[in-house]
């Protein structure tokens, strides 16, 4: 992000607009909407602009721009067709540390106007930093279509009752109340045009909520998928936006973490390079404690929480403690890596079943039913199997699979750093070493791997 979008309070503040033509008028409309007092420096101005100046309680300075026009103003916009005048306004304003915008000259600006979506008091600014205004406008059009006009009315209703709600409810109950207002019957009544009834419902419910100020803690056990944030479910995203605190581990990608509510407290519970992970029992206890304090606790995991994720143990503990929870499935690494590597996990000609297996070594040993695994016609997916890749390949060969059985390793699957190495049971361990494959990595073994050449599509 090169430009920080800010929301300016311009109510009754004097703003200087240099220029009297069509472009100046467009900027004047915006400034007037925000309640600014318009001072316009231009020898001539159009009728609409003059009217805006009058309505705003400002003044038309019926002369060419002079540096003294900058005295006492809060903000400056230059919109003349004379580039030397525009440049002079910019230079003078900068000397005085006044925020200045010069239309169509990003290099002369200290701020730019974003594309704006407006719904009552709600304003969404989309800024491309002046670099791609057409893209910003396109996104504005998409948002316009997405947000009903009622959103603005809801925002007005919230603004007009905000102090009352604040006085009645403490945090985190208050946040819960607002969530209920924006998603429940109050918002629905506004959508239906029944604004008075909506207000009555809000105030009535406020009384009820005040009567039971018990914080309602809850835990969301959410699968964050293998890395690409585009693979999150809608429900995962919604709960990520509602969380007060998030506990996440190493496999949660930065792109996914970026989508958690910004104000949520973030607690890392994964492994640090030379340290051990937070013990599972401590995590379980922390979930219980945080929920008891009334928090919406997001337990965010890589992939799917129920596949080699110890999600079962965590909710077992929550169930014992009587804490409400919900589980949101995620795309597991096997599905994500297979799709993005162009390897179908099953295929009529190659594999009638697929097995997800942990390749985690315990005391250097991998005790698995090798005889069962070494049967053709199935796809084997080993999670946590990078350190043990040599053992895995050797055991499968020793138990009867052909040395030439195709095998692949997918590193950091679905992320921009994804790498795939393909070989067979004999060559894969050597390839992994030569290519310096690192965790997280997943191995896929079976005839389906041979389809990759033709079906691979993901390139970044
Ligand atoms: N619950 C997770 C798995 C946790 S076990 C899930 O459903 O995906 C951790 C293992 O998952 C890693 O050792 C690796 O084998 C695999 N893994 C997770 N994310 C991965 C990724 N983006 N690319 C490759 N392997 C991944």
Short mmCIF file of C-alpha atoms and ligand atoms in Angstrom, two decimals:
data_model
loop_
_atom_site.label_atom_id
_atom_site.label_comp_id
_atom_site.label_asym_id
_atom_site.label_seq_id
_atom_site.Cartn_x
_atom_site.Cartn_y
_atom_site.Cartn_z
CA UNK A 1 0.00 0.00 0.00
CA UNK A 2 1.58 3.26 -1.12
CA UNK A 3 -1.29 5.63 -0.12
CA UNK A 4 -3.19 5.50 3.17
CA UNK A 5 -6.92 6.06 2.76
CA UNK A 6 -8.14 8.40 5.51
CA UNK A 7 -11.55 9.88 6.29
CA UNK A 8 -11.41 13.68 6.65
CA UNK A 9 -13.84 15.69 8.74
CA UNK A 10 -14.41 18.79 6.60
CA UNK A 11 -17.64 20.00 8.19
CA UNK A 12 -17.58 23.83 8.09
CA UNK A 13 -13.88 23.80 7.28
CA UNK A 14 -12.66 26.29 4.66
CA UNK A 15 -11.30 24.51 1.58
CA UNK A 16 -9.70 26.32 -1.34
CA UNK A 17 -10.65 25.29 -4.84
CA UNK A 18 -8.56 26.86 -7.59
CA UNK A 19 -10.40 26.87 -10.92
CA UNK A 20 -13.95 27.54 -12.05
CA UNK A 21 -14.62 25.04 -14.84
CA UNK A 22 -16.27 21.62 -15.11
CA UNK A 23 -13.61 19.63 -13.29
CA UNK A 24 -13.52 22.14 -10.45
CA UNK A 25 -17.30 21.85 -10.22
CA UNK A 26 -17.06 18.06 -9.86
CA UNK A 27 -14.61 18.39 -6.99
CA UNK A 28 -16.78 21.13 -5.46
CA UNK A 29 -19.74 18.74 -5.40
CA UNK A 30 -17.74 16.23 -3.38
CA UNK A 31 -16.35 18.78 -0.95
CA UNK A 32 -19.80 20.31 -0.52
CA UNK A 33 -21.27 16.88 0.22
CA UNK A 34 -18.80 16.53 3.06
CA UNK A 35 -19.94 19.89 4.44
CA UNK A 36 -16.85 21.92 3.54
CA UNK A 37 -16.96 25.71 3.16
CA UNK A 38 -15.87 26.38 -0.43
CA UNK A 39 -13.51 29.20 -1.31
CA UNK A 40 -13.11 29.35 -5.07
CA UNK A 41 -10.24 31.25 -6.69
CA UNK A 42 -11.02 31.87 -10.38
CA UNK A 43 -11.72 34.90 -12.53
CA UNK A 44 -14.83 33.19 -13.90
CA UNK A 45 -17.03 30.41 -12.54
CA UNK A 46 -19.98 28.42 -13.87
CA UNK A 47 -23.47 28.74 -12.48
CA UNK A 48 -23.59 25.40 -10.68
CA UNK A 49 -20.30 26.09 -8.96
CA UNK A 50 -21.49 29.47 -7.82
CA UNK A 51 -24.60 27.89 -6.35
CA UNK A 52 -22.48 25.27 -4.50
CA UNK A 53 -20.28 28.03 -3.09
CA UNK A 54 -23.33 29.89 -1.82
CA UNK A 55 -24.92 26.80 -0.28
CA UNK A 56 -21.69 25.90 1.45
CA UNK A 57 -21.49 29.28 3.15
CA UNK A 58 -18.22 29.98 1.34
CA UNK A 59 -17.05 32.66 -1.05
CA UNK A 60 -16.08 33.17 -4.68
CA UNK A 61 -12.78 35.07 -4.76
CA UNK A 62 -13.31 36.55 -8.22
CA UNK A 63 -9.68 36.75 -9.21
CA UNK A 64 -6.75 34.63 -10.29
CA UNK A 65 -5.02 32.44 -7.70
CA UNK A 66 -2.75 34.26 -5.23
CA UNK A 67 -0.68 32.55 -2.53
CA UNK A 68 -2.51 34.54 0.13
CA UNK A 69 -5.66 32.56 -0.74
CA UNK A 70 -4.08 29.71 1.19
CA UNK A 71 -4.26 31.63 4.47
CA UNK A 72 -6.47 29.87 6.95
CA UNK A 73 -7.68 27.03 4.74
CA UNK A 74 -7.60 23.34 5.70
CA UNK A 75 -7.29 21.73 2.31
CA UNK A 76 -6.50 22.72 -1.28
CA UNK A 77 -7.63 21.44 -4.66
CA UNK A 78 -6.22 22.82 -7.91
CA UNK A 79 -8.34 22.16 -10.97
CA UNK A 80 -7.39 24.74 -13.59
CA UNK A 81 -6.43 24.00 -17.19
CA UNK A 82 -3.19 25.95 -16.72
CA UNK A 83 -0.47 23.58 -15.59
CA UNK A 84 1.80 26.37 -14.35
CA UNK A 85 -0.94 27.65 -12.03
CA UNK A 86 -1.59 24.10 -10.80
CA UNK A 87 2.11 23.60 -10.12
CA UNK A 88 2.35 26.89 -8.24
CA UNK A 89 -0.64 26.02 -6.04
CA UNK A 90 0.93 22.64 -5.26
CA UNK A 91 4.32 24.17 -4.39
CA UNK A 92 2.82 26.90 -2.20
CA UNK A 93 0.58 24.43 -0.37
CA UNK A 94 3.43 22.02 0.27
CA UNK A 95 5.53 24.78 1.83
CA UNK A 96 2.67 25.35 4.25
CA UNK A 97 2.13 21.62 4.84
CA UNK A 98 -1.42 21.86 3.55
CA UNK A 99 -2.95 18.74 1.99
CA UNK A 100 -3.17 19.44 -1.74
CA UNK A 101 -4.69 17.70 -4.71
CA UNK A 102 -4.03 18.65 -8.31
CA UNK A 103 -6.45 17.06 -10.68
CA UNK A 104 -4.83 14.54 -13.01
CA UNK A 105 -1.29 15.20 -11.75
CA UNK A 106 -0.48 12.61 -9.07
CA UNK A 107 3.09 13.92 -8.80
CA UNK A 108 1.76 17.30 -7.61
CA UNK A 109 -0.59 15.80 -5.01
CA UNK A 110 -0.19 15.00 -1.35
CA UNK A 111 -3.57 13.29 -1.43
CA UNK A 112 -5.78 11.85 -4.14
CA UNK A 113 -9.52 11.39 -4.31
CA UNK A 114 -10.50 7.72 -4.16
CA UNK A 115 -13.44 6.32 -6.10
CA UNK A 116 -16.27 6.51 -3.59
CA UNK A 117 -19.23 4.27 -2.85
CA UNK A 118 -21.71 6.12 -0.67
CA UNK A 119 -24.48 4.77 1.49
CA UNK A 120 -25.67 7.42 3.93
CA UNK A 121 -22.89 8.08 6.42
CA UNK A 122 -21.04 5.04 5.10
CA UNK A 123 -18.34 5.90 2.58
CA UNK A 124 -16.07 3.37 0.93
CA UNK A 125 -13.01 4.84 -0.76
CA UNK A 126 -11.12 2.84 -3.35
CA UNK A 127 -7.68 4.13 -4.13
CA UNK A 128 -5.19 2.84 -6.65
CA UNK A 129 -2.79 5.58 -5.61
CA UNK A 130 -3.60 7.39 -8.85
CA UNK A 131 -2.02 4.53 -10.80
CA UNK A 132 -5.11 2.72 -12.08
CA UNK A 133 -8.20 4.90 -11.67
CA UNK A 134 -10.15 2.85 -14.19
CA UNK A 135 -9.65 -0.28 -12.08
CA UNK A 136 -10.74 1.60 -8.97
CA UNK A 137 -13.92 2.72 -10.76
CA UNK A 138 -14.60 -0.81 -11.92
CA UNK A 139 -14.37 -2.06 -8.35
CA UNK A 140 -16.66 0.76 -7.31
CA UNK A 141 -19.24 -0.43 -9.80
CA UNK A 142 -19.01 -3.94 -8.38
CA UNK A 143 -19.50 -2.66 -4.83
CA UNK A 144 -22.40 -0.47 -5.93
CA UNK A 145 -24.15 -3.57 -7.16
CA UNK A 146 -23.36 -5.47 -3.99
CA UNK A 147 -24.54 -3.00 -1.35
CA UNK A 148 -28.21 -2.20 -1.08
CA UNK A 149 -29.24 1.38 -0.27
CA UNK A 150 -30.57 0.05 3.05
CA UNK A 151 -27.00 -0.32 4.29
CA UNK A 152 -26.81 3.44 4.57
CA UNK A 153 -30.06 3.58 6.53
CA UNK A 154 -28.76 0.91 8.91
CA UNK A 155 -25.59 2.94 9.36
CA UNK A 156 -27.68 6.02 10.18
CA UNK A 157 -29.74 4.07 12.67
CA UNK A 158 -26.57 2.78 14.33
CA UNK A 159 -25.06 6.26 14.47
CA UNK A 160 -28.15 7.74 16.07
CA UNK A 161 -28.33 5.06 18.79
CA UNK A 162 -24.62 4.61 19.32
CA UNK A 163 -24.30 6.59 22.53
CA UNK A 164 -27.32 4.87 24.07
CA UNK A 165 -25.95 1.43 23.26
CA UNK A 166 -22.53 2.39 24.54
CA UNK A 167 -23.99 3.50 27.87
CA UNK A 168 -26.09 0.35 28.20
CA UNK A 169 -23.70 -2.45 27.25
CA UNK A 170 -20.04 -3.09 28.06
CA UNK A 171 -17.62 -4.81 25.67
CA UNK A 172 -17.50 -7.53 24.41
CA UNK A 173 -21.31 -7.82 24.77
CA UNK A 174 -21.73 -4.55 22.87
CA UNK A 175 -19.91 -5.90 19.85
CA UNK A 176 -22.17 -8.93 19.95
CA UNK A 177 -25.20 -6.69 20.09
CA UNK A 178 -24.11 -4.75 17.00
CA UNK A 179 -23.45 -7.96 15.13
CA UNK A 180 -26.98 -9.01 15.96
CA UNK A 181 -28.34 -5.62 14.84
CA UNK A 182 -26.57 -5.79 11.49
CA UNK A 183 -27.46 -9.40 10.71
CA UNK A 184 -30.82 -9.95 12.41
CA UNK A 185 -34.40 -8.64 12.44
CA UNK A 186 -33.37 -4.97 12.80
CA UNK A 187 -31.44 -4.97 9.52
CA UNK A 188 -34.19 -6.99 7.84
CA UNK A 189 -36.82 -4.47 8.87
CA UNK A 190 -34.73 -1.65 7.40
CA UNK A 191 -34.37 -3.66 4.17
CA UNK A 192 -38.16 -3.89 4.08
CA UNK A 193 -38.46 -0.12 4.47
CA UNK A 194 -39.78 -0.29 8.07
CA UNK A 195 -37.27 2.07 9.62
CA UNK A 196 -39.38 3.16 12.60
CA UNK A 197 -40.15 -0.45 13.53
CA UNK A 198 -36.46 -1.28 13.18
CA UNK A 199 -35.54 1.48 15.61
CA UNK A 200 -38.18 0.29 18.08
CA UNK A 201 -36.89 -3.28 17.82
CA UNK A 202 -33.32 -2.15 18.41
CA UNK A 203 -34.21 -0.15 21.53
CA UNK A 204 -36.49 -2.84 22.91
CA UNK A 205 -33.81 -5.50 22.47
CA UNK A 206 -31.22 -3.25 24.02
CA UNK A 207 -33.23 -3.41 27.25
CA UNK A 208 -33.28 -7.21 27.06
CA UNK A 209 -29.57 -7.46 26.39
CA UNK A 210 -28.93 -5.16 29.30
CA UNK A 211 -30.79 -7.56 31.54
CA UNK A 212 -28.45 -10.43 30.68
CA UNK A 213 -24.95 -9.07 30.37
CA UNK A 214 -23.33 -12.52 30.48
CA UNK A 215 -20.70 -12.52 27.77
CA UNK A 216 -21.37 -15.21 25.19
CA UNK A 217 -18.05 -16.77 24.39
CA UNK A 218 -17.72 -19.23 21.55
CA UNK A 219 -15.00 -21.04 19.63
CA UNK A 220 -14.82 -21.33 15.85
CA UNK A 221 -12.58 -24.14 14.71
CA UNK A 222 -11.90 -23.09 11.15
CA UNK A 223 -9.99 -24.73 8.32
CA UNK A 224 -7.92 -22.09 6.54
CA UNK A 225 -7.06 -24.31 3.57
CA UNK A 226 -3.61 -25.02 2.17
CA UNK A 227 -2.50 -21.44 1.46
CA UNK A 228 -4.35 -19.67 -1.37
CA UNK A 229 -6.88 -17.40 0.39
CA UNK A 230 -9.25 -17.82 -2.55
CA UNK A 231 -9.89 -21.34 -1.32
CA UNK A 232 -11.55 -20.26 1.95
CA UNK A 233 -15.23 -21.00 2.43
CA UNK A 234 -17.73 -18.16 2.84
CA UNK A 235 -18.40 -19.29 6.38
CA UNK A 236 -14.71 -19.32 7.25
CA UNK A 237 -14.39 -15.75 6.00
CA UNK A 238 -17.45 -14.56 7.91
CA UNK A 239 -16.26 -16.07 11.20
CA UNK A 240 -12.75 -14.75 10.62
CA UNK A 241 -14.32 -11.29 10.42
CA UNK A 242 -16.21 -11.78 13.69
CA UNK A 243 -13.36 -13.04 15.86
CA UNK A 244 -12.10 -11.15 18.91
CA UNK A 245 -8.98 -13.27 19.16
CA UNK A 246 -7.30 -15.74 16.84
CA UNK A 247 -4.99 -18.65 17.65
CA UNK A 248 -3.16 -19.79 14.55
CA UNK A 249 -0.23 -21.96 13.65
CA UNK A 250 2.56 -22.23 11.16
CA UNK A 251 0.54 -23.67 8.30
CA UNK A 252 -1.85 -20.71 8.12
CA UNK A 253 -0.62 -18.66 5.17
CA UNK A 254 -0.03 -14.88 5.47
CA UNK A 255 -2.65 -14.34 2.75
CA UNK A 256 -5.27 -16.11 4.85
CA UNK A 257 -4.24 -14.41 8.09
CA UNK A 258 -4.58 -11.06 6.34
CA UNK A 259 -8.35 -11.66 6.15
CA UNK A 260 -8.86 -11.99 9.90
CA UNK A 261 -10.57 -8.96 11.48
CA UNK A 262 -7.85 -6.36 11.90
CA UNK A 263 -8.65 -5.56 15.50
CA UNK A 264 -8.58 -9.19 16.60
CA UNK A 265 -5.78 -10.16 18.96
CA UNK A 266 -3.40 -12.60 17.25
CA UNK A 267 -1.78 -15.44 19.15
CA UNK A 268 0.76 -17.64 17.39
CA UNK A 269 0.77 -21.18 18.76
CA UNK A 270 2.86 -22.92 16.12
CA UNK A 271 6.44 -24.04 16.12
CA UNK A 272 9.19 -21.47 16.04
CA UNK A 273 12.31 -22.62 14.20
CA UNK A 274 14.43 -23.84 17.09
CA UNK A 275 11.65 -24.01 19.68
CA UNK A 276 8.86 -26.49 20.20
CA UNK A 277 5.25 -25.76 19.48
CA UNK A 278 2.96 -24.69 22.32
CA UNK A 279 1.87 -28.01 23.91
CA UNK A 280 -1.56 -29.16 22.74
CA UNK A 281 -2.92 -29.20 26.28
CA UNK A 282 -2.01 -25.52 26.72
CA UNK A 283 -3.82 -24.64 23.50
CA UNK A 284 -6.92 -26.54 24.61
CA UNK A 285 -6.90 -24.74 27.95
CA UNK A 286 -6.35 -21.35 26.33
CA UNK A 287 -9.37 -21.85 24.07
CA UNK A 288 -11.49 -22.60 27.13
CA UNK A 289 -10.20 -19.61 29.10
CA UNK A 290 -10.60 -17.11 26.28
CA UNK A 291 -14.15 -18.27 25.53
CA UNK A 292 -15.07 -18.08 29.22
CA UNK A 293 -14.02 -14.43 29.18
CA UNK A 294 -16.71 -13.88 26.56
CA UNK A 295 -14.54 -13.81 23.46
CA UNK A 296 -15.34 -15.11 20.00
CA UNK A 297 -12.28 -17.25 19.64
CA UNK A 298 -11.08 -18.24 16.20
CA UNK A 299 -8.94 -21.37 16.14
CA UNK A 300 -7.53 -21.13 12.65
CA UNK A 301 -5.76 -24.14 11.21
CA UNK A 302 -4.10 -24.96 7.93
CA UNK A 303 -6.08 -27.24 5.63
CA UNK A 304 -8.96 -29.05 7.27
CA UNK A 305 -9.13 -29.11 11.07
CA UNK A 306 -10.18 -32.76 11.13
CA UNK A 307 -7.42 -34.06 8.90
CA UNK A 308 -4.16 -34.46 10.83
CA UNK A 309 -5.14 -31.25 12.59
CA UNK A 310 -5.88 -32.38 16.15
CA UNK A 311 -9.17 -30.51 15.85
CA UNK A 312 -10.94 -33.43 17.49
CA UNK A 313 -8.92 -33.07 20.67
CA UNK A 314 -9.60 -29.38 20.90
CA UNK A 315 -13.36 -29.58 20.62
CA UNK A 316 -13.42 -32.59 22.94
CA UNK A 317 -12.06 -30.29 25.60
CA UNK A 318 -14.57 -27.55 24.71
CA UNK A 319 -17.44 -29.99 24.90
CA UNK A 320 -16.29 -31.06 28.39
CA UNK A 321 -16.18 -27.42 29.46
CA UNK A 322 -19.66 -26.70 28.04
CA UNK A 323 -18.40 -24.07 25.59
CA UNK A 324 -20.33 -23.62 22.36
CA UNK A 325 -18.29 -24.23 19.23
CA UNK A 326 -18.61 -24.76 15.52
CA UNK A 327 -16.32 -26.45 13.05
CA UNK A 328 -15.76 -25.16 9.54
CA UNK A 329 -14.13 -27.59 7.12
CA UNK A 330 -11.27 -26.40 4.97
CA UNK A 331 -9.67 -27.65 1.80
CA UNK A 332 -7.14 -30.20 2.93
CA UNK A 333 -3.58 -30.10 1.59
CA UNK A 334 -4.14 -33.26 -0.45
CA UNK A 335 -7.02 -31.70 -2.42
CA UNK A 336 -5.36 -28.32 -2.78
CA UNK A 337 -1.94 -29.64 -3.81
CA UNK A 338 -3.39 -32.25 -6.15
CA UNK A 339 -5.57 -29.71 -7.99
CA UNK A 340 -2.86 -27.08 -8.27
CA UNK A 341 -0.30 -29.66 -9.38
CA UNK A 342 -2.62 -31.11 -12.05
CA UNK A 343 -2.84 -34.56 -10.44
CA UNK A 344 -6.36 -35.99 -10.05
CA UNK A 345 -6.46 -38.05 -6.84
CA UNK A 346 -8.67 -40.72 -8.41
CA UNK A 347 -9.04 -41.72 -12.04
CA UNK A 348 -10.90 -44.58 -13.72
CA UNK A 349 -7.73 -45.94 -15.28
CA UNK A 350 -5.33 -45.44 -12.40
CA UNK A 351 -6.84 -45.28 -8.92
CA UNK A 352 -10.12 -46.45 -7.46
CA UNK A 353 -9.32 -45.18 -4.00
CA UNK A 354 -7.14 -42.65 -2.25
CA UNK A 355 -5.54 -42.80 1.18
CA UNK A 356 -4.35 -39.93 3.37
CA UNK A 357 -1.48 -41.19 5.50
CA UNK A 358 0.72 -39.55 8.09
CA UNK A 359 4.40 -39.92 7.27
CA UNK A 360 5.48 -38.49 10.60
CA UNK A 361 8.40 -40.47 12.00
CA UNK A 362 8.16 -41.54 15.63
CA UNK A 363 11.65 -42.12 17.06
CA UNK A 364 12.93 -42.43 13.51
CA UNK A 365 10.48 -45.21 12.68
CA UNK A 366 7.40 -45.28 10.48
CA UNK A 367 5.13 -48.11 11.66
CA UNK A 368 2.53 -48.39 8.87
CA UNK A 369 0.68 -51.35 7.29
CA UNK A 370 3.04 -51.37 4.30
CA UNK A 371 1.58 -54.51 2.75
CA UNK A 372 -1.81 -52.83 2.48
CA UNK A 373 -0.35 -49.59 1.16
CA UNK A 374 1.76 -51.29 -1.49
CA UNK A 375 -1.19 -52.39 -3.61
CA UNK A 376 -1.72 -50.93 -7.08
CA UNK A 377 -4.93 -49.14 -8.08
CA UNK A 378 -4.84 -46.57 -5.32
CA UNK A 379 -3.33 -43.15 -4.71
CA UNK A 380 -1.28 -42.61 -1.57
CA UNK A 381 -0.95 -39.13 -0.11
CA UNK A 382 1.61 -38.73 2.66
CA UNK A 383 1.27 -35.73 4.97
CA UNK A 384 4.28 -34.75 7.08
CA UNK A 385 6.37 -37.16 5.05
CA UNK A 386 9.30 -35.07 3.90
CA UNK A 387 11.85 -36.24 6.48
CA UNK A 388 10.71 -39.82 6.01
CA UNK A 389 10.51 -39.76 2.19
CA UNK A 390 13.35 -42.21 1.77
CA UNK A 391 11.81 -44.70 4.22
CA UNK A 392 8.40 -44.33 2.58
CA UNK A 393 9.69 -45.04 -0.93
CA UNK A 394 11.92 -47.92 0.18
CA UNK A 395 9.20 -49.65 2.22
CA UNK A 396 6.73 -49.41 -0.67
CA UNK A 397 9.27 -50.96 -3.07
CA UNK A 398 10.22 -53.65 -0.54
CA UNK A 399 6.55 -54.54 -0.13
CA UNK A 400 6.00 -55.01 -3.83
CA UNK A 401 5.25 -51.70 -5.60
CA UNK A 402 7.17 -51.17 -8.81
CA UNK A 403 10.22 -48.93 -8.58
CA UNK A 404 8.78 -47.05 -11.53
CA UNK A 405 5.54 -46.12 -9.74
CA UNK A 406 5.12 -42.37 -10.44
CA UNK A 407 5.57 -40.16 -7.38
CA UNK A 408 5.50 -36.39 -6.77
CA UNK A 409 6.34 -33.94 -4.04
CA UNK A 410 4.39 -30.69 -3.79
CA UNK A 411 6.02 -27.94 -1.76
CA UNK A 412 3.97 -24.99 -0.44
CA UNK A 413 1.06 -26.09 -2.58
CA UNK A 414 -1.48 -23.51 -3.86
CA UNK A 415 0.75 -20.57 -2.85
CA UNK A 416 2.74 -18.38 -5.27
CA UNK A 417 5.83 -20.33 -4.11
CA UNK A 418 4.43 -23.74 -5.05
CA UNK A 419 7.01 -26.18 -6.47
CA UNK A 420 6.35 -29.66 -7.78
CA UNK A 421 8.97 -32.35 -8.39
CA UNK A 422 7.96 -35.50 -10.20
CA UNK A 423 9.82 -38.80 -10.42
CA UNK A 424 9.17 -42.34 -9.28
CA UNK A 425 9.63 -44.33 -6.09
CA UNK A 426 13.28 -44.87 -6.90
CA UNK A 427 14.20 -41.29 -7.83
CA UNK A 428 11.96 -39.13 -5.59
CA UNK A 429 14.16 -39.07 -2.43
CA UNK A 430 17.17 -37.96 -4.48
CA UNK A 431 15.12 -35.31 -6.29
CA UNK A 432 13.83 -33.95 -2.98
CA UNK A 433 17.37 -33.54 -1.75
CA UNK A 434 18.74 -32.06 -4.95
CA UNK A 435 15.88 -29.55 -5.25
CA UNK A 436 16.12 -28.77 -1.51
CA UNK A 437 12.40 -29.27 -1.00
CA UNK A 438 11.23 -27.79 2.30
CA UNK A 439 8.19 -28.14 4.54
CA UNK A 440 5.30 -27.97 4.17
CA UNK A 441 5.41 -30.60 1.49
CA UNK A 442 3.16 -33.45 0.54
CA UNK A 443 3.91 -36.57 -1.47
CA UNK A 444 1.49 -38.11 -3.92
CA UNK A 445 2.23 -41.64 -5.10
CA UNK A 446 0.47 -43.67 -7.79
CA UNK A 447 -0.37 -43.87 -11.49
CA UNK A 448 -2.37 -40.62 -11.37
CA UNK A 449 0.91 -38.69 -11.06
CA UNK A 450 1.69 -39.55 -14.71
CA UNK A 451 -1.26 -37.37 -15.80
CA UNK A 452 0.38 -34.21 -14.52
CA UNK A 453 2.20 -33.28 -17.73
CA UNK A 454 -1.06 -32.92 -19.55
CA UNK A 455 -3.29 -31.55 -16.79
CA UNK A 456 -1.09 -29.04 -15.02
CA UNK A 457 -2.54 -25.51 -15.17
CA UNK A 458 -1.36 -23.49 -12.17
CA UNK A 459 1.43 -21.07 -12.95
CA UNK A 460 2.33 -17.90 -11.12
N1 LIG B 1 -4.84 -30.12 8.63
C1 LIG B 1 -3.90 -30.01 7.55
C2 LIG B 1 -2.74 -30.96 7.66
C3 LIG B 1 -1.87 -30.72 8.84
S1 LIG B 1 -0.50 -31.82 8.89
C4 LIG B 1 -4.64 -30.25 6.22
O1 LIG B 1 -5.79 -30.70 6.22
O2 LIG B 1 -4.05 -29.97 5.18
C5 LIG B 1 0.77 -30.89 8.15
C6 LIG B 1 1.15 -31.40 6.79
O3 LIG B 1 0.21 -31.01 5.82
C7 LIG B 1 2.47 -30.91 6.28
O4 LIG B 1 3.56 -31.61 6.82
C8 LIG B 1 2.33 -31.15 4.78
O5 LIG B 1 2.56 -32.50 4.49
C9 LIG B 1 0.85 -30.89 4.57
N2 LIG B 1 0.60 -29.53 4.04
C10 LIG B 1 -0.14 -28.58 4.60
N3 LIG B 1 -0.19 -27.48 3.81
C11 LIG B 1 0.54 -27.76 2.73
C12 LIG B 1 0.88 -27.05 1.53
N4 LIG B 1 0.42 -25.81 1.31
N5 LIG B 1 1.66 -27.67 0.61
C13 LIG B 1 2.11 -28.90 0.82
N6 LIG B 1 1.84 -29.62 1.92
C14 LIG B 1 1.06 -29.08 2.86
#
